[in-house]
Coordinates of C-alpha atoms in Angstrom, one line a residue:
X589 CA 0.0 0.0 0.0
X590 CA 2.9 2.1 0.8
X591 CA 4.3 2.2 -2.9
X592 CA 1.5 3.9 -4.7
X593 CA 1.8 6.8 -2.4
X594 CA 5.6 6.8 -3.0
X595 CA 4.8 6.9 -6.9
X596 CA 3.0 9.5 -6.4
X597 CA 5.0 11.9 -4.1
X598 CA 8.2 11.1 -7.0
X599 CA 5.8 12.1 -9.8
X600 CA 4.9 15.2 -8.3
X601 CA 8.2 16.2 -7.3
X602 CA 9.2 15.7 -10.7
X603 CA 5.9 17.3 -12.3
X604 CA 6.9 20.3 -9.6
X605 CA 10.2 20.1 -11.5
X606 CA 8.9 19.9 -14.9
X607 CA 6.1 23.2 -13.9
X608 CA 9.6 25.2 -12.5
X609 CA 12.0 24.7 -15.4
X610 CA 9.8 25.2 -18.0
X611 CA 8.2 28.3 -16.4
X612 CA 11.8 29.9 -16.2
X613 CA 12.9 28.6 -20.0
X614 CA 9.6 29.4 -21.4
X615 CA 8.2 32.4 -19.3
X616 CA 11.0 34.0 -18.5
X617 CA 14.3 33.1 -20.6
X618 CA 12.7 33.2 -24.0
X619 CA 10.5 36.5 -23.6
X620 CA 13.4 38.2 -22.4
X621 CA 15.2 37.9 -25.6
X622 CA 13.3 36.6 -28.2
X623 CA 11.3 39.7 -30.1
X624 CA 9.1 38.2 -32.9
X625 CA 10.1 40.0 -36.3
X626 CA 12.6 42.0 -34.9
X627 CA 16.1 40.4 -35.7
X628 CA 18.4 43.5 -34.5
X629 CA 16.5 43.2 -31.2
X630 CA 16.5 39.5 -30.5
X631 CA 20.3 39.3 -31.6
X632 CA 21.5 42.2 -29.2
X633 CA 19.1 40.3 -26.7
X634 CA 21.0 37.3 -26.8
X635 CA 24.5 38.6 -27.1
X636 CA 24.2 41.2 -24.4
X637 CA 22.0 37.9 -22.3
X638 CA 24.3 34.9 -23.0
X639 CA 24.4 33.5 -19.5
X640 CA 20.6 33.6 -19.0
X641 CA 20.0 32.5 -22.7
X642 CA 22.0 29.5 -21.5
X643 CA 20.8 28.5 -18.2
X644 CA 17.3 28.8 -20.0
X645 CA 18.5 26.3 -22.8
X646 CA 19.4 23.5 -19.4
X647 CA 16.4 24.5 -18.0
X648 CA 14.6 23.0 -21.0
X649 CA 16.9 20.2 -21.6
X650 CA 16.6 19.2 -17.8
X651 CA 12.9 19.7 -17.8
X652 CA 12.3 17.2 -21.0
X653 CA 14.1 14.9 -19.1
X654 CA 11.7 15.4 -16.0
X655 CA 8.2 15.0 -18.2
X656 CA 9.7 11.8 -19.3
X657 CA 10.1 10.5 -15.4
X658 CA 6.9 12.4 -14.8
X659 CA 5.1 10.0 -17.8
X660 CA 7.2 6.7 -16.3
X661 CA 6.1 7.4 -12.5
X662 CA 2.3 7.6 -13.7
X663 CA 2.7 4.5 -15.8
X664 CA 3.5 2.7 -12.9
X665 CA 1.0 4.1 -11.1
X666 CA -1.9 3.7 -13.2
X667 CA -1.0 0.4 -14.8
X668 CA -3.2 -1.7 -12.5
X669 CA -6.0 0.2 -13.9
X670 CA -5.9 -0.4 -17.8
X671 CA -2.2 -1.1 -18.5
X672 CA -2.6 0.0 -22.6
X673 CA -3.7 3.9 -21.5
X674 CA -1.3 4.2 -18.7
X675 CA 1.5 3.1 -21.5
X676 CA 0.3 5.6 -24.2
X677 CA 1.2 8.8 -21.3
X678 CA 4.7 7.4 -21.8
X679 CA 4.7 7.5 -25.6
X680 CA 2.7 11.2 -25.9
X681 CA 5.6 12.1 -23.1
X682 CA 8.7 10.8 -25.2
X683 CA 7.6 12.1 -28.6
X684 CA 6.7 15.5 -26.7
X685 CA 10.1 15.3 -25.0
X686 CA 12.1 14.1 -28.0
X687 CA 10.8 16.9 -30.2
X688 CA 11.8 19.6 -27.5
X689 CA 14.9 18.4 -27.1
X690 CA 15.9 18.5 -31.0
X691 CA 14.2 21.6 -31.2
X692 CA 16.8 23.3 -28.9
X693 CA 19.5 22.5 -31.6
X694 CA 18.4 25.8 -33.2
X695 CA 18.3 27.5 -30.1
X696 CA 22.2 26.9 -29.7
X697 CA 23.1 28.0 -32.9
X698 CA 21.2 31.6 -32.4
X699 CA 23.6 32.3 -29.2
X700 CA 26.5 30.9 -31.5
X701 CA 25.4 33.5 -34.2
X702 CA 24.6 36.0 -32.4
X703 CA 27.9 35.7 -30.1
X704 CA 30.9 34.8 -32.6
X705 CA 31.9 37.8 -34.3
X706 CA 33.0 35.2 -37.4
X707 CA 29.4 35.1 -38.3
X708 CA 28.1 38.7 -38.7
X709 CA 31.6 39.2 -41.0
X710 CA 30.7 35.9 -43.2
X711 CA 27.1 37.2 -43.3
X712 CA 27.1 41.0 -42.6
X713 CA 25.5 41.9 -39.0
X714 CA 22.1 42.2 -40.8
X715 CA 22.2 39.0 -42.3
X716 CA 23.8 37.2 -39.3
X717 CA 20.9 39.2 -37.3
X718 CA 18.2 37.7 -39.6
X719 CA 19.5 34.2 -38.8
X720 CA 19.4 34.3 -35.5
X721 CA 15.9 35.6 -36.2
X722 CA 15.1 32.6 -38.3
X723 CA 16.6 30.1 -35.8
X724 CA 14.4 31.6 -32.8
X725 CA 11.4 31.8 -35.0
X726 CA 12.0 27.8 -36.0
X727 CA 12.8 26.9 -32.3
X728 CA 9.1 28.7 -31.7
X729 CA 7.4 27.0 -34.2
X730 CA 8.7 23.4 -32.6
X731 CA 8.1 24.2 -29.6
X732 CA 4.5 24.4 -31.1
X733 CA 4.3 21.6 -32.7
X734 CA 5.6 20.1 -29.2
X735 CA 2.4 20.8 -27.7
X736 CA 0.4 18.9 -29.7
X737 CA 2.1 15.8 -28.1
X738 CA 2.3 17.4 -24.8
X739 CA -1.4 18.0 -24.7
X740 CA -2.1 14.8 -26.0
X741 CA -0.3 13.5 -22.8
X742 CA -3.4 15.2 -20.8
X743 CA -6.0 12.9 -21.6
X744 CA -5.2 9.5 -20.7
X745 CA -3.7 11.1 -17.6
X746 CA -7.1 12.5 -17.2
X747 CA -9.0 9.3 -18.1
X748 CA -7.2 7.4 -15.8
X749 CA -7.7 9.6 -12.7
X750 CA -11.1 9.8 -13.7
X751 CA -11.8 6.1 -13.8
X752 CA -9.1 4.8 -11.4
X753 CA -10.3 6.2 -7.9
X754 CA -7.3 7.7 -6.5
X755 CA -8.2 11.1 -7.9
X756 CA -11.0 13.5 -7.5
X757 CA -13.3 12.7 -10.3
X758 CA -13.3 16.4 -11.3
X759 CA -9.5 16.5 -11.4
X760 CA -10.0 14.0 -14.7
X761 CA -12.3 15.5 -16.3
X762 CA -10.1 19.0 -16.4
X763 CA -7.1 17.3 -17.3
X764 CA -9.0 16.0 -20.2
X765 CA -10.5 19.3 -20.9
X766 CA -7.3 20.9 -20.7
X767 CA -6.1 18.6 -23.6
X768 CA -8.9 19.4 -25.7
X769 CA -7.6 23.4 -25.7
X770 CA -4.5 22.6 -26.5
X771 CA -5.5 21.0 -29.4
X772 CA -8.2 23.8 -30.5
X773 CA -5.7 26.6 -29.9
X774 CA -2.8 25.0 -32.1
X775 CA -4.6 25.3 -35.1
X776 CA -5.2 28.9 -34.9
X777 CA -1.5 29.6 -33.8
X778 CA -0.1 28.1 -37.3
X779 CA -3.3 29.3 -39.6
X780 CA -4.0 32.8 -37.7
X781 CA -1.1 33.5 -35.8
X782 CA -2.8 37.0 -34.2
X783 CA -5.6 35.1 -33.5
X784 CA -3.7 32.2 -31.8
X785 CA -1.4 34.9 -29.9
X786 CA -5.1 36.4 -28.1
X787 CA -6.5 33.3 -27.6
X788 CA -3.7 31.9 -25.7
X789 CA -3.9 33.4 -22.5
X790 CA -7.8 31.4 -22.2
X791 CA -5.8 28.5 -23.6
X792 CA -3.6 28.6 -20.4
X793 CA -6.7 29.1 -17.8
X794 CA -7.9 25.3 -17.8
X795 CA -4.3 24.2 -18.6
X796 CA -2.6 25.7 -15.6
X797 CA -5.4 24.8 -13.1
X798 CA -5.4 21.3 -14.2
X799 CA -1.8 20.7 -14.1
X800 CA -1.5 23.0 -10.8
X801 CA -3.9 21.0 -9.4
X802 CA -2.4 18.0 -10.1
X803 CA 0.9 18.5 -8.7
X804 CA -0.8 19.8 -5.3
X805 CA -2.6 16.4 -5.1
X806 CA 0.6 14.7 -6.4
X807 CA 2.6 16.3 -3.5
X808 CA 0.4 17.3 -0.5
X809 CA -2.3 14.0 -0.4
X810 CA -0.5 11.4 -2.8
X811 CA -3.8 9.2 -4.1
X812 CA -6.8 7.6 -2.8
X813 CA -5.9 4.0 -2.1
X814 CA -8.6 1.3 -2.0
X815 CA -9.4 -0.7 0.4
X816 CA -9.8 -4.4 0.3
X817 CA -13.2 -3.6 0.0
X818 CA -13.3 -0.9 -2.5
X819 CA -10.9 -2.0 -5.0
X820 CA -10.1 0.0 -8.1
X821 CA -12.1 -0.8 -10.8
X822 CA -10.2 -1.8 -14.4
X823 CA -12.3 -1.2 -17.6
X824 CA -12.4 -4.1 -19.9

């Protein structure tokens, strides 16, 4: 009985993990220099930023690493409940992980272009500028494309809290809505860019709360185990 609990308190610790990394990479790290259409601006951002612009770059590398664990820990912990959907959080996770960890290769060669002098005389500082442009505007639009696996991720996590027991009911059913707008909102961020730019904070609204939510109950009250009388039921 002891070891679900523990499963749970090492998935939230590394979802806690996953929430604090990305939150400095993405939220902080990447507004700070990164200013869409503007290469003159995002190049000086970098250069006169490399330090940060590199502790952001292992804060994203070490947080792909996390969601991974994150995705094995709840595998393990769902598994008595429908082994298949516990497995596919692991394969939404590594694809999700996999993509953001290729997709810093562009990030590094922005700070190398916008930080080697060699560059801007092969290129010009204007066409070295607009590369480092191009490269942060690529790394965005993987990071995009990401998303599609990491909201994917959301819904057998949802499904499985929902039907397993050892989660509020209502804590499934806004993981799985929480999926859904990801999915909704991606569309509009590749087709209508402006659009996708004012939906998004709504986007983040059931996201956060959901995933906030999640690492709270992960952490502070681990997961309702059955009794002997109230075992977990497993869909057919």
């Amino acid at each position: 009985m002891k070891t679900p609990q523990r499963l749970a308190r090492i998935a939230g610790i590394l979802y806690l993990a996953v929430s604090i990394l990305s939150g400095f990479a993405v939220g902080f790290v990447r507004p700070k220099v990164y200013v869409a259409g503007d290469a003159t601006s995002t190049a000086q951002n970098i250069a006169a930023n490399e330090g940060l612009f590199r502790l952001g770059f292992l804060a994203d590398l070490t947080q792909s690493a996390c969601m991974l664990l994150v995705a094995m820990a709840l595998c393990l912990l769902f598994q008595q409940v429908n082994k298949n959907v516990a497995r596919a959080i692991v394969v939404f996770a590594a694809v999700s992980a996999a993509i953001q960890c290729l997709n810093l290769a562009p990030y590094l060669a922005a700070l190398s272009l916008a930080t080697d002098s060699s560059y801007a005389a092969a290129f010009g500082p204007s066409g070295a500028n607009a590369l480092v442009l191009l490269l942060m505007d690529l790394q965005h639009s993987g990071f995009l494309i990401a998303q599609v696996f990491f909201g994917l991720w959301l819904l057998p996590m949802g499904y499985l809290a929902f039907t397993s027991g050892m989660f509020p009911k209502a804590l499934g059913v806004l993981l799985m809505i929480a999926c859904f707008t990801y999915l909704a909102h991606l569309p509009f961020a590749f087709l209508w860019p402006e659009v996708g730019t004012i939906l998004t904070p709504f986007v983040a609204i059931p996201t956060t709360l959901a995933e906030v939510w999640m690492v709270l109950y992960l952490l502070l009250r681990g997961v309702k185990v059955p009794t002997q009388n109230a075992q977990v039921s497993v869909p057919p």
